[in-house]
């Protein structure tokens, strides 16, 4: 596969998390809808209400199965609004969905829902993860069996409301010459339902070892963390938000720090960009989205997949988006 492929042409799905379970690729996207809410920097127009799960055993030409609605806002006891992107991890034959959702005070928390099948349905826990905040959870199962959850997003993702895991009275972004706000990472508890430790900052450094600054918006973290391993190296990838790139940094452990390496995906049609990277049957793939099928309506996005290539030195070949 050298050309991008749309995966669900009949509906608007975005923000994919993708994993291999039972020999198949399972795709866990957010589900866009026409909410009628005007666009703003808080993302109120992304008023998603439910999740579908999709699977396939042939990403380059086979059918993609829609397993239907597996969780909705109405299922969650503490729900307010906006069921944004999720991720799923498997442990001991059970599947754990981590999802961001605003509570009734309009604060994003991260919830957990559990299933006996990767295709759902998922039953939510009665309360969100204690101490959780912001958006975009992504889970890594490391080679030693430990699970790590990454999360965070600026602006509508509310990360600027916190410092050192504590809420601020007056949310703020750092000055351009100060270190940028980092994503967070925490090892999960043994039962997969809570943080097993205080979340730590995911620091991204430049080639000279200096943390990326808030004004370096072509490289600094904005949202959409994802972690994968390639040849024993940890690849932390993310969206730069208002500069619309998917970038990556590498390190030698799941906590970092990570060294900036480059751009994976240049801007696509639409404001947001969000992705997953996964290996399947000996090939690597980048799953993402754009707004071409909806005529550029930024809140109606469509899932895409394209093959990802590595150079011999482990660097990733840049994929050129649809907005160039």
PDB file of C-alpha atoms in Angstrom:
ATOM      1  CA  UNK A   1       0.000   0.000   0.000  1.00  0.00           C
ATOM      2  CA  UNK A   2       1.628   3.224  -1.171  1.00  0.00           C
ATOM      3  CA  UNK A   3      -1.439   5.425  -1.561  1.00  0.00           C
ATOM      4  CA  UNK A   4      -3.712   6.389   1.369  1.00  0.00           C
ATOM      5  CA  UNK A   5      -6.967   4.479   1.632  1.00  0.00           C
ATOM      6  CA  UNK A   6     -10.249   5.605   3.199  1.00  0.00           C
ATOM      7  CA  UNK A   7     -11.552   2.973   5.597  1.00  0.00           C
ATOM      8  CA  UNK A   8     -15.176   3.884   6.437  1.00  0.00           C
ATOM      9  CA  UNK A   9     -16.581   5.839   3.492  1.00  0.00           C
ATOM     10  CA  UNK A  10     -20.162   5.665   4.746  1.00  0.00           C
ATOM     11  CA  UNK A  11     -19.652   7.546   8.021  1.00  0.00           C
ATOM     12  CA  UNK A  12     -17.429  10.131   9.676  1.00  0.00           C
ATOM     13  CA  UNK A  13     -14.846   8.587  11.990  1.00  0.00           C
ATOM     14  CA  UNK A  14     -11.629  10.165  13.280  1.00  0.00           C
ATOM     15  CA  UNK A  15      -8.819  10.011  15.885  1.00  0.00           C
ATOM     16  CA  UNK A  16      -8.038   6.313  15.362  1.00  0.00           C
ATOM     17  CA  UNK A  17      -6.429   4.043  17.938  1.00  0.00           C
ATOM     18  CA  UNK A  18      -5.436   0.738  16.340  1.00  0.00           C
ATOM     19  CA  UNK A  19      -4.203  -2.586  17.753  1.00  0.00           C
ATOM     20  CA  UNK A  20      -3.794  -6.189  16.694  1.00  0.00           C
ATOM     21  CA  UNK A  21      -5.992  -8.539  18.739  1.00  0.00           C
ATOM     22  CA  UNK A  22      -6.618 -12.194  17.867  1.00  0.00           C
ATOM     23  CA  UNK A  23      -4.800 -11.783  14.555  1.00  0.00           C
ATOM     24  CA  UNK A  24      -7.004  -8.910  13.352  1.00  0.00           C
ATOM     25  CA  UNK A  25      -6.633  -5.155  13.255  1.00  0.00           C
ATOM     26  CA  UNK A  26      -9.125  -3.431  15.539  1.00  0.00           C
ATOM     27  CA  UNK A  27      -9.789   0.271  14.986  1.00  0.00           C
ATOM     28  CA  UNK A  28     -11.184   2.440  17.785  1.00  0.00           C
ATOM     29  CA  UNK A  29     -12.104   5.888  16.409  1.00  0.00           C
ATOM     30  CA  UNK A  30     -14.136   8.806  17.652  1.00  0.00           C
ATOM     31  CA  UNK A  31     -17.452   9.291  15.824  1.00  0.00           C
ATOM     32  CA  UNK A  32     -18.056  12.702  14.288  1.00  0.00           C
ATOM     33  CA  UNK A  33     -21.545  14.061  13.778  1.00  0.00           C
ATOM     34  CA  UNK A  34     -23.216  17.226  12.543  1.00  0.00           C
ATOM     35  CA  UNK A  35     -23.923  18.897  15.888  1.00  0.00           C
ATOM     36  CA  UNK A  36     -24.828  22.371  14.604  1.00  0.00           C
ATOM     37  CA  UNK A  37     -22.513  23.953  17.198  1.00  0.00           C
ATOM     38  CA  UNK A  38     -20.358  26.809  15.802  1.00  0.00           C
ATOM     39  CA  UNK A  39     -16.603  26.209  15.569  1.00  0.00           C
ATOM     40  CA  UNK A  40     -14.400  27.606  18.329  1.00  0.00           C
ATOM     41  CA  UNK A  41     -10.961  27.030  19.882  1.00  0.00           C
ATOM     42  CA  UNK A  42     -12.485  24.980  22.703  1.00  0.00           C
ATOM     43  CA  UNK A  43     -13.699  22.380  20.194  1.00  0.00           C
ATOM     44  CA  UNK A  44     -17.349  22.591  21.229  1.00  0.00           C
ATOM     45  CA  UNK A  45     -18.334  21.650  17.663  1.00  0.00           C
ATOM     46  CA  UNK A  46     -16.767  18.208  18.234  1.00  0.00           C
ATOM     47  CA  UNK A  47     -19.785  16.983  20.180  1.00  0.00           C
ATOM     48  CA  UNK A  48     -19.361  13.247  19.727  1.00  0.00           C
ATOM     49  CA  UNK A  49     -21.856  10.914  21.395  1.00  0.00           C
ATOM     50  CA  UNK A  50     -20.715   7.313  20.865  1.00  0.00           C
ATOM     51  CA  UNK A  51     -18.015   4.904  19.712  1.00  0.00           C
ATOM     52  CA  UNK A  52     -18.048   2.236  17.019  1.00  0.00           C
ATOM     53  CA  UNK A  53     -15.412  -0.494  16.675  1.00  0.00           C
ATOM     54  CA  UNK A  54     -14.105  -1.697  13.307  1.00  0.00           C
ATOM     55  CA  UNK A  55     -11.981  -4.717  12.405  1.00  0.00           C
ATOM     56  CA  UNK A  56     -10.271  -6.204   9.377  1.00  0.00           C
ATOM     57  CA  UNK A  57      -7.841  -9.005   8.598  1.00  0.00           C
ATOM     58  CA  UNK A  58      -6.696  -7.454   5.305  1.00  0.00           C
ATOM     59  CA  UNK A  59      -5.978  -3.757   5.539  1.00  0.00           C
ATOM     60  CA  UNK A  60      -4.799  -3.486   1.944  1.00  0.00           C
ATOM     61  CA  UNK A  61      -7.935  -4.758   0.253  1.00  0.00           C
ATOM     62  CA  UNK A  62     -10.248  -6.632   2.568  1.00  0.00           C
ATOM     63  CA  UNK A  63     -13.586  -5.711   4.065  1.00  0.00           C
ATOM     64  CA  UNK A  64     -13.791  -3.535   7.175  1.00  0.00           C
ATOM     65  CA  UNK A  65     -16.414  -4.797   9.643  1.00  0.00           C
ATOM     66  CA  UNK A  66     -18.432  -2.316  11.711  1.00  0.00           C
ATOM     67  CA  UNK A  67     -19.247  -3.888  15.088  1.00  0.00           C
ATOM     68  CA  UNK A  68     -21.714  -1.124  15.873  1.00  0.00           C
ATOM     69  CA  UNK A  69     -22.046   1.172  18.866  1.00  0.00           C
ATOM     70  CA  UNK A  70     -19.998  -0.180  21.790  1.00  0.00           C
ATOM     71  CA  UNK A  71     -20.251   2.755  24.228  1.00  0.00           C
ATOM     72  CA  UNK A  72     -22.277   5.974  24.312  1.00  0.00           C
ATOM     73  CA  UNK A  73     -22.481   9.069  26.497  1.00  0.00           C
ATOM     74  CA  UNK A  74     -25.794   7.799  27.873  1.00  0.00           C
ATOM     75  CA  UNK A  75     -24.050   4.691  29.252  1.00  0.00           C
ATOM     76  CA  UNK A  76     -21.625   6.627  31.471  1.00  0.00           C
ATOM     77  CA  UNK A  77     -22.944   7.470  34.971  1.00  0.00           C
ATOM     78  CA  UNK A  78     -20.808  10.602  35.406  1.00  0.00           C
ATOM     79  CA  UNK A  79     -21.195  11.895  31.845  1.00  0.00           C
ATOM     80  CA  UNK A  80     -21.532  15.470  30.768  1.00  0.00           C
ATOM     81  CA  UNK A  81     -20.689  15.811  27.065  1.00  0.00           C
ATOM     82  CA  UNK A  82     -18.122  15.284  24.307  1.00  0.00           C
ATOM     83  CA  UNK A  83     -16.936  11.686  24.045  1.00  0.00           C
ATOM     84  CA  UNK A  84     -13.611  12.322  22.339  1.00  0.00           C
ATOM     85  CA  UNK A  85     -10.960   9.850  21.179  1.00  0.00           C
ATOM     86  CA  UNK A  86     -10.215   6.615  23.050  1.00  0.00           C
ATOM     87  CA  UNK A  87      -7.786   3.717  23.213  1.00  0.00           C
ATOM     88  CA  UNK A  88      -8.089   0.032  24.167  1.00  0.00           C
ATOM     89  CA  UNK A  89      -5.654  -2.351  25.864  1.00  0.00           C
ATOM     90  CA  UNK A  90      -5.902  -6.096  26.510  1.00  0.00           C
ATOM     91  CA  UNK A  91      -4.824  -7.865  29.689  1.00  0.00           C
ATOM     92  CA  UNK A  92      -5.559 -11.470  30.661  1.00  0.00           C
ATOM     93  CA  UNK A  93      -8.326 -11.815  28.082  1.00  0.00           C
ATOM     94  CA  UNK A  94     -10.197  -8.636  29.062  1.00  0.00           C
ATOM     95  CA  UNK A  95     -10.277  -5.395  27.109  1.00  0.00           C
ATOM     96  CA  UNK A  96     -10.061  -1.974  28.715  1.00  0.00           C
ATOM     97  CA  UNK A  97     -11.255   1.133  26.894  1.00  0.00           C
ATOM     98  CA  UNK A  98      -9.862   4.472  28.099  1.00  0.00           C
ATOM     99  CA  UNK A  99     -11.962   7.423  27.045  1.00  0.00           C
ATOM    100  CA  UNK A 100     -12.007  11.193  27.686  1.00  0.00           C
ATOM    101  CA  UNK A 101     -15.372  12.728  28.536  1.00  0.00           C
ATOM    102  CA  UNK A 102     -16.415  15.968  30.166  1.00  0.00           C
ATOM    103  CA  UNK A 103     -18.094  15.496  33.517  1.00  0.00           C
ATOM    104  CA  UNK A 104     -21.114  17.514  34.634  1.00  0.00           C
ATOM    105  CA  UNK A 105     -18.815  20.415  35.555  1.00  0.00           C
ATOM    106  CA  UNK A 106     -17.493  20.482  31.971  1.00  0.00           C
ATOM    107  CA  UNK A 107     -14.084  19.174  33.045  1.00  0.00           C
ATOM    108  CA  UNK A 108     -12.456  16.431  30.980  1.00  0.00           C
ATOM    109  CA  UNK A 109     -11.754  13.228  32.893  1.00  0.00           C
ATOM    110  CA  UNK A 110     -10.555   9.847  31.669  1.00  0.00           C
ATOM    111  CA  UNK A 111     -12.929   6.946  32.146  1.00  0.00           C
ATOM    112  CA  UNK A 112     -12.496   3.187  31.789  1.00  0.00           C
ATOM    113  CA  UNK A 113     -14.937   0.694  30.250  1.00  0.00           C
ATOM    114  CA  UNK A 114     -14.409  -3.071  30.180  1.00  0.00           C
ATOM    115  CA  UNK A 115     -15.336  -5.834  27.743  1.00  0.00           C
ATOM    116  CA  UNK A 116     -14.748  -9.545  27.261  1.00  0.00           C
ATOM    117  CA  UNK A 117     -14.242  -8.931  23.521  1.00  0.00           C
ATOM    118  CA  UNK A 118     -12.132  -6.469  21.484  1.00  0.00           C
ATOM    119  CA  UNK A 119     -15.319  -5.764  19.509  1.00  0.00           C
ATOM    120  CA  UNK A 120     -17.232  -4.694  22.629  1.00  0.00           C
ATOM    121  CA  UNK A 121     -19.684  -3.726  23.932  1.00  0.00           C
ATOM    122  CA  UNK A 122     -17.841  -1.959  26.772  1.00  0.00           C
ATOM    123  CA  UNK A 123     -19.277  -1.468  30.257  1.00  0.00           C
ATOM    124  CA  UNK A 124     -18.106   1.767  31.912  1.00  0.00           C
ATOM    125  CA  UNK A 125     -16.864   1.978  35.471  1.00  0.00           C
ATOM    126  CA  UNK A 126     -19.035   4.108  37.792  1.00  0.00           C
ATOM    127  CA  UNK A 127     -16.393   6.845  38.167  1.00  0.00           C
ATOM    128  CA  UNK A 128     -13.480   8.217  36.131  1.00  0.00           C
ATOM    129  CA  UNK A 129      -9.849   7.439  36.967  1.00  0.00           C
ATOM    130  CA  UNK A 130      -8.903   9.228  40.187  1.00  0.00           C
ATOM    131  CA  UNK A 131      -6.747  12.265  39.457  1.00  0.00           C
ATOM    132  CA  UNK A 132      -7.320  12.090  35.697  1.00  0.00           C
ATOM    133  CA  UNK A 133      -7.677  15.128  33.481  1.00  0.00           C
ATOM    134  CA  UNK A 134      -7.392  16.315  29.874  1.00  0.00           C
ATOM    135  CA  UNK A 135      -7.818  14.136  26.766  1.00  0.00           C
ATOM    136  CA  UNK A 136      -6.319  11.720  24.238  1.00  0.00           C
ATOM    137  CA  UNK A 137      -5.448   8.606  26.272  1.00  0.00           C
ATOM    138  CA  UNK A 138      -3.114   6.135  24.549  1.00  0.00           C
ATOM    139  CA  UNK A 139      -1.826   2.937  26.136  1.00  0.00           C
ATOM    140  CA  UNK A 140       1.451   1.086  25.579  1.00  0.00           C
ATOM    141  CA  UNK A 141       1.922  -2.515  26.684  1.00  0.00           C
ATOM    142  CA  UNK A 142       5.668  -2.797  27.125  1.00  0.00           C
ATOM    143  CA  UNK A 143       7.682  -5.934  26.552  1.00  0.00           C
ATOM    144  CA  UNK A 144       7.881  -6.648  30.292  1.00  0.00           C
ATOM    145  CA  UNK A 145       4.076  -6.677  30.623  1.00  0.00           C
ATOM    146  CA  UNK A 146       3.754  -3.199  32.170  1.00  0.00           C
ATOM    147  CA  UNK A 147       1.096  -0.837  30.808  1.00  0.00           C
ATOM    148  CA  UNK A 148       1.602   2.911  30.436  1.00  0.00           C
ATOM    149  CA  UNK A 149      -1.068   5.499  29.662  1.00  0.00           C
ATOM    150  CA  UNK A 150      -0.180   8.728  27.841  1.00  0.00           C
ATOM    151  CA  UNK A 151      -2.584  11.669  27.690  1.00  0.00           C
ATOM    152  CA  UNK A 152      -2.989  15.411  27.242  1.00  0.00           C
ATOM    153  CA  UNK A 153      -4.130  18.127  24.868  1.00  0.00           C
ATOM    154  CA  UNK A 154      -4.010  21.930  24.817  1.00  0.00           C
ATOM    155  CA  UNK A 155      -6.790  24.473  24.259  1.00  0.00           C
ATOM    156  CA  UNK A 156     -10.050  22.480  24.279  1.00  0.00           C
ATOM    157  CA  UNK A 157      -8.131  19.565  25.764  1.00  0.00           C
ATOM    158  CA  UNK A 158      -7.693  21.628  28.958  1.00  0.00           C
ATOM    159  CA  UNK A 159      -4.042  20.696  29.663  1.00  0.00           C
ATOM    160  CA  UNK A 160      -3.274  24.377  30.335  1.00  0.00           C
ATOM    161  CA  UNK A 161      -5.541  24.166  33.396  1.00  0.00           C
ATOM    162  CA  UNK A 162      -2.986  22.009  35.260  1.00  0.00           C
ATOM    163  CA  UNK A 163       0.572  22.131  36.562  1.00  0.00           C
ATOM    164  CA  UNK A 164       2.179  19.131  38.242  1.00  0.00           C
ATOM    165  CA  UNK A 165      -1.187  17.308  38.202  1.00  0.00           C
ATOM    166  CA  UNK A 166      -2.913  20.059  40.184  1.00  0.00           C
ATOM    167  CA  UNK A 167      -5.662  22.331  38.867  1.00  0.00           C
ATOM    168  CA  UNK A 168      -4.863  26.038  38.497  1.00  0.00           C
ATOM    169  CA  UNK A 169      -7.171  28.832  39.534  1.00  0.00           C
ATOM    170  CA  UNK A 170      -6.128  30.774  36.433  1.00  0.00           C
ATOM    171  CA  UNK A 171      -5.274  28.504  33.477  1.00  0.00           C
ATOM    172  CA  UNK A 172      -2.429  29.741  31.296  1.00  0.00           C
ATOM    173  CA  UNK A 173      -0.020  28.751  28.562  1.00  0.00           C
ATOM    174  CA  UNK A 174       3.738  29.238  29.012  1.00  0.00           C
ATOM    175  CA  UNK A 175       5.498  32.169  27.370  1.00  0.00           C
ATOM    176  CA  UNK A 176       7.048  31.428  23.981  1.00  0.00           C
ATOM    177  CA  UNK A 177      10.558  31.127  25.433  1.00  0.00           C
ATOM    178  CA  UNK A 178       9.515  28.825  28.272  1.00  0.00           C
ATOM    179  CA  UNK A 179       9.356  25.017  28.073  1.00  0.00           C
ATOM    180  CA  UNK A 180       6.170  23.857  26.370  1.00  0.00           C
ATOM    181  CA  UNK A 181       3.445  22.057  28.274  1.00  0.00           C
ATOM    182  CA  UNK A 182       4.180  18.330  28.074  1.00  0.00           C
ATOM    183  CA  UNK A 183       1.925  15.340  27.659  1.00  0.00           C
ATOM    184  CA  UNK A 184       1.658  13.081  30.706  1.00  0.00           C
ATOM    185  CA  UNK A 185       2.447   9.408  31.268  1.00  0.00           C
ATOM    186  CA  UNK A 186       1.632   7.066  34.151  1.00  0.00           C
ATOM    187  CA  UNK A 187       2.028   3.364  34.683  1.00  0.00           C
ATOM    188  CA  UNK A 188      -1.399   1.781  35.098  1.00  0.00           C
ATOM    189  CA  UNK A 189      -2.421  -0.112  38.221  1.00  0.00           C
ATOM    190  CA  UNK A 190      -2.477  -3.908  38.178  1.00  0.00           C
ATOM    191  CA  UNK A 191      -6.250  -3.998  37.707  1.00  0.00           C
ATOM    192  CA  UNK A 192      -5.982  -1.524  34.765  1.00  0.00           C
ATOM    193  CA  UNK A 193      -8.602   0.760  36.331  1.00  0.00           C
ATOM    194  CA  UNK A 194      -6.469   3.520  37.929  1.00  0.00           C
ATOM    195  CA  UNK A 195      -3.174   5.325  37.633  1.00  0.00           C
ATOM    196  CA  UNK A 196      -0.554   3.224  39.399  1.00  0.00           C
ATOM    197  CA  UNK A 197       1.527   6.335  40.129  1.00  0.00           C
ATOM    198  CA  UNK A 198       1.476  10.103  39.786  1.00  0.00           C
ATOM    199  CA  UNK A 199       1.512  11.082  36.102  1.00  0.00           C
ATOM    200  CA  UNK A 200       4.895  12.335  34.905  1.00  0.00           C
ATOM    201  CA  UNK A 201       5.762  14.904  32.215  1.00  0.00           C
ATOM    202  CA  UNK A 202       6.732  13.606  28.775  1.00  0.00           C
ATOM    203  CA  UNK A 203       9.640  15.915  27.978  1.00  0.00           C
ATOM    204  CA  UNK A 204      10.677  16.395  24.345  1.00  0.00           C
ATOM    205  CA  UNK A 205      14.146  17.830  23.763  1.00  0.00           C
ATOM    206  CA  UNK A 206      15.886  19.221  20.721  1.00  0.00           C
ATOM    207  CA  UNK A 207      19.118  17.807  19.326  1.00  0.00           C
ATOM    208  CA  UNK A 208      21.141  19.843  21.852  1.00  0.00           C
ATOM    209  CA  UNK A 209      19.186  18.431  24.800  1.00  0.00           C
ATOM    210  CA  UNK A 210      17.080  21.543  25.468  1.00  0.00           C
ATOM    211  CA  UNK A 211      13.321  21.108  26.124  1.00  0.00           C
ATOM    212  CA  UNK A 212      11.191  22.335  23.221  1.00  0.00           C
ATOM    213  CA  UNK A 213       9.668  25.731  23.980  1.00  0.00           C
ATOM    214  CA  UNK A 214       6.048  26.816  23.831  1.00  0.00           C
ATOM    215  CA  UNK A 215       6.838  29.122  20.923  1.00  0.00           C
ATOM    216  CA  UNK A 216       8.261  26.272  18.854  1.00  0.00           C
ATOM    217  CA  UNK A 217       4.795  25.375  17.614  1.00  0.00           C
ATOM    218  CA  UNK A 218       6.102  23.517  14.572  1.00  0.00           C
ATOM    219  CA  UNK A 219       7.626  20.870  16.847  1.00  0.00           C
ATOM    220  CA  UNK A 220       6.185  21.093  20.366  1.00  0.00           C
ATOM    221  CA  UNK A 221       3.478  18.785  21.708  1.00  0.00           C
ATOM    222  CA  UNK A 222      -0.140  19.933  21.358  1.00  0.00           C
ATOM    223  CA  UNK A 223      -2.303  16.769  21.543  1.00  0.00           C
ATOM    224  CA  UNK A 224      -2.792  13.189  20.269  1.00  0.00           C
ATOM    225  CA  UNK A 225       0.063  11.270  21.975  1.00  0.00           C
ATOM    226  CA  UNK A 226       0.858   7.797  20.658  1.00  0.00           C
ATOM    227  CA  UNK A 227       3.623   5.406  21.648  1.00  0.00           C
ATOM    228  CA  UNK A 228       5.058   2.457  19.754  1.00  0.00           C
ATOM    229  CA  UNK A 229       8.345   0.558  19.730  1.00  0.00           C
ATOM    230  CA  UNK A 230      10.513  -0.213  16.723  1.00  0.00           C
ATOM    231  CA  UNK A 231      13.745  -2.202  17.034  1.00  0.00           C
ATOM    232  CA  UNK A 232      13.711  -1.673  20.793  1.00  0.00           C
ATOM    233  CA  UNK A 233      13.409   2.138  20.547  1.00  0.00           C
ATOM    234  CA  UNK A 234      10.444   4.046  22.016  1.00  0.00           C
ATOM    235  CA  UNK A 235       8.755   6.323  19.475  1.00  0.00           C
ATOM    236  CA  UNK A 236       6.598   9.046  20.995  1.00  0.00           C
ATOM    237  CA  UNK A 237       4.468  10.659  18.272  1.00  0.00           C
ATOM    238  CA  UNK A 238       1.968  13.491  18.573  1.00  0.00           C
ATOM    239  CA  UNK A 239       0.119  16.343  16.871  1.00  0.00           C
ATOM    240  CA  UNK A 240       1.444  19.901  16.826  1.00  0.00           C
ATOM    241  CA  UNK A 241      -2.148  21.191  16.743  1.00  0.00           C
ATOM    242  CA  UNK A 242      -2.241  24.663  15.242  1.00  0.00           C
ATOM    243  CA  UNK A 243       0.608  23.832  12.811  1.00  0.00           C
ATOM    244  CA  UNK A 244      -1.182  20.608  11.806  1.00  0.00           C
ATOM    245  CA  UNK A 245       1.716  18.140  11.770  1.00  0.00           C
ATOM    246  CA  UNK A 246       2.286  14.684  13.197  1.00  0.00           C
ATOM    247  CA  UNK A 247       5.812  14.665  14.639  1.00  0.00           C
ATOM    248  CA  UNK A 248       7.871  12.156  16.594  1.00  0.00           C
ATOM    249  CA  UNK A 249      10.644  11.881  19.140  1.00  0.00           C
ATOM    250  CA  UNK A 250      12.593   8.850  20.347  1.00  0.00           C
ATOM    251  CA  UNK A 251      13.934   7.579  23.659  1.00  0.00           C
ATOM    252  CA  UNK A 252      15.214   4.520  25.476  1.00  0.00           C
ATOM    253  CA  UNK A 253      12.413   4.081  28.043  1.00  0.00           C
ATOM    254  CA  UNK A 254       8.643   4.718  28.263  1.00  0.00           C
ATOM    255  CA  UNK A 255       9.006   7.852  30.425  1.00  0.00           C
ATOM    256  CA  UNK A 256      11.542   9.692  28.270  1.00  0.00           C
ATOM    257  CA  UNK A 257      12.974  12.232  27.891  1.00  0.00           C
ATOM    258  CA  UNK A 258      12.580  11.969  24.135  1.00  0.00           C
ATOM    259  CA  UNK A 259      14.663  13.583  21.408  1.00  0.00           C
ATOM    260  CA  UNK A 260      12.824  15.261  18.535  1.00  0.00           C
ATOM    261  CA  UNK A 261      13.389  13.435  15.241  1.00  0.00           C
ATOM    262  CA  UNK A 262      11.103  14.895  12.601  1.00  0.00           C
ATOM    263  CA  UNK A 263       7.738  15.027  10.848  1.00  0.00           C
ATOM    264  CA  UNK A 264       5.720  11.886  10.122  1.00  0.00           C
ATOM    265  CA  UNK A 265       2.756  13.541   8.382  1.00  0.00           C
ATOM    266  CA  UNK A 266       2.517  17.031   6.902  1.00  0.00           C
ATOM    267  CA  UNK A 267      -0.813  18.941   7.113  1.00  0.00           C
ATOM    268  CA  UNK A 268      -3.991  17.396   5.760  1.00  0.00           C
ATOM    269  CA  UNK A 269      -7.321  19.028   4.872  1.00  0.00           C
ATOM    270  CA  UNK A 270      -8.935  19.950   8.169  1.00  0.00           C
ATOM    271  CA  UNK A 271      -7.747  21.545  11.413  1.00  0.00           C
ATOM    272  CA  UNK A 272      -7.066  18.496  13.585  1.00  0.00           C
ATOM    273  CA  UNK A 273      -4.636  15.711  12.927  1.00  0.00           C
ATOM    274  CA  UNK A 274      -4.564  12.534  15.005  1.00  0.00           C
ATOM    275  CA  UNK A 275      -3.073   9.131  14.358  1.00  0.00           C
ATOM    276  CA  UNK A 276      -2.014   5.625  15.353  1.00  0.00           C
ATOM    277  CA  UNK A 277       0.997   3.585  14.246  1.00  0.00           C
ATOM    278  CA  UNK A 278       0.882  -0.215  14.207  1.00  0.00           C
ATOM    279  CA  UNK A 279       2.644  -3.200  12.655  1.00  0.00           C
ATOM    280  CA  UNK A 280       0.572  -5.865  10.910  1.00  0.00           C
ATOM    281  CA  UNK A 281       1.875  -8.874   9.001  1.00  0.00           C
ATOM    282  CA  UNK A 282       5.355  -7.473   8.635  1.00  0.00           C
ATOM    283  CA  UNK A 283       4.388  -3.974   7.496  1.00  0.00           C
ATOM    284  CA  UNK A 284       3.932  -0.737   9.413  1.00  0.00           C
ATOM    285  CA  UNK A 285       0.920   1.532   8.919  1.00  0.00           C
ATOM    286  CA  UNK A 286      -0.089   5.070   9.820  1.00  0.00           C
ATOM    287  CA  UNK A 287      -3.791   5.515  10.545  1.00  0.00           C
ATOM    288  CA  UNK A 288      -5.080   9.100  10.538  1.00  0.00           C
ATOM    289  CA  UNK A 289      -7.935  11.223   9.186  1.00  0.00           C
ATOM    290  CA  UNK A 290      -8.741  14.175   6.952  1.00  0.00           C
ATOM    291  CA  UNK A 291     -11.797  16.197   5.902  1.00  0.00           C
ATOM    292  CA  UNK A 292     -11.706  15.727   2.140  1.00  0.00           C
ATOM    293  CA  UNK A 293     -14.905  13.604   1.866  1.00  0.00           C
ATOM    294  CA  UNK A 294     -16.919  16.169   3.848  1.00  0.00           C
ATOM    295  CA  UNK A 295     -15.759  19.046   1.655  1.00  0.00           C
ATOM    296  CA  UNK A 296     -13.385  20.429   4.283  1.00  0.00           C
ATOM    297  CA  UNK A 297     -15.833  20.582   7.197  1.00  0.00           C
ATOM    298  CA  UNK A 298     -13.341  20.263  10.019  1.00  0.00           C
ATOM    299  CA  UNK A 299     -15.750  18.541  12.403  1.00  0.00           C
ATOM    300  CA  UNK A 300     -16.626  15.775   9.908  1.00  0.00           C
ATOM    301  CA  UNK A 301     -13.492  13.683   9.421  1.00  0.00           C
ATOM    302  CA  UNK A 302     -12.798  10.419   7.641  1.00  0.00           C
ATOM    303  CA  UNK A 303     -10.424   7.578   8.554  1.00  0.00           C
ATOM    304  CA  UNK A 304      -7.409   6.857   6.347  1.00  0.00           C
ATOM    305  CA  UNK A 305      -4.502   4.425   6.353  1.00  0.00           C
ATOM    306  CA  UNK A 306      -1.171   4.486   4.522  1.00  0.00           C
ATOM    307  CA  UNK A 307       1.968   2.375   4.751  1.00  0.00           C
ATOM    308  CA  UNK A 308       4.749   3.756   6.955  1.00  0.00           C
ATOM    309  CA  UNK A 309       8.430   3.349   6.085  1.00  0.00           C
ATOM    310  CA  UNK A 310      11.573   3.446   8.212  1.00  0.00           C
ATOM    311  CA  UNK A 311      15.081   4.223   7.012  1.00  0.00           C
ATOM    312  CA  UNK A 312      17.987   2.001   8.096  1.00  0.00           C
ATOM    313  CA  UNK A 313      18.879   4.483  10.855  1.00  0.00           C
ATOM    314  CA  UNK A 314      15.364   4.178  12.342  1.00  0.00           C
ATOM    315  CA  UNK A 315      14.102   7.525  11.108  1.00  0.00           C
ATOM    316  CA  UNK A 316      10.623   7.652   9.595  1.00  0.00           C
ATOM    317  CA  UNK A 317      10.041   8.692   5.987  1.00  0.00           C
ATOM    318  CA  UNK A 318       7.768  11.754   5.950  1.00  0.00           C
ATOM    319  CA  UNK A 319       4.333  11.199   4.445  1.00  0.00           C
ATOM    320  CA  UNK A 320       2.923  14.201   2.599  1.00  0.00           C
ATOM    321  CA  UNK A 321      -0.660  15.078   3.471  1.00  0.00           C
ATOM    322  CA  UNK A 322      -3.540  16.349   1.398  1.00  0.00           C
ATOM    323  CA  UNK A 323      -3.205  20.068   2.155  1.00  0.00           C
ATOM    324  CA  UNK A 324      -0.081  20.898   0.141  1.00  0.00           C
TER     325      UNK A 324
END
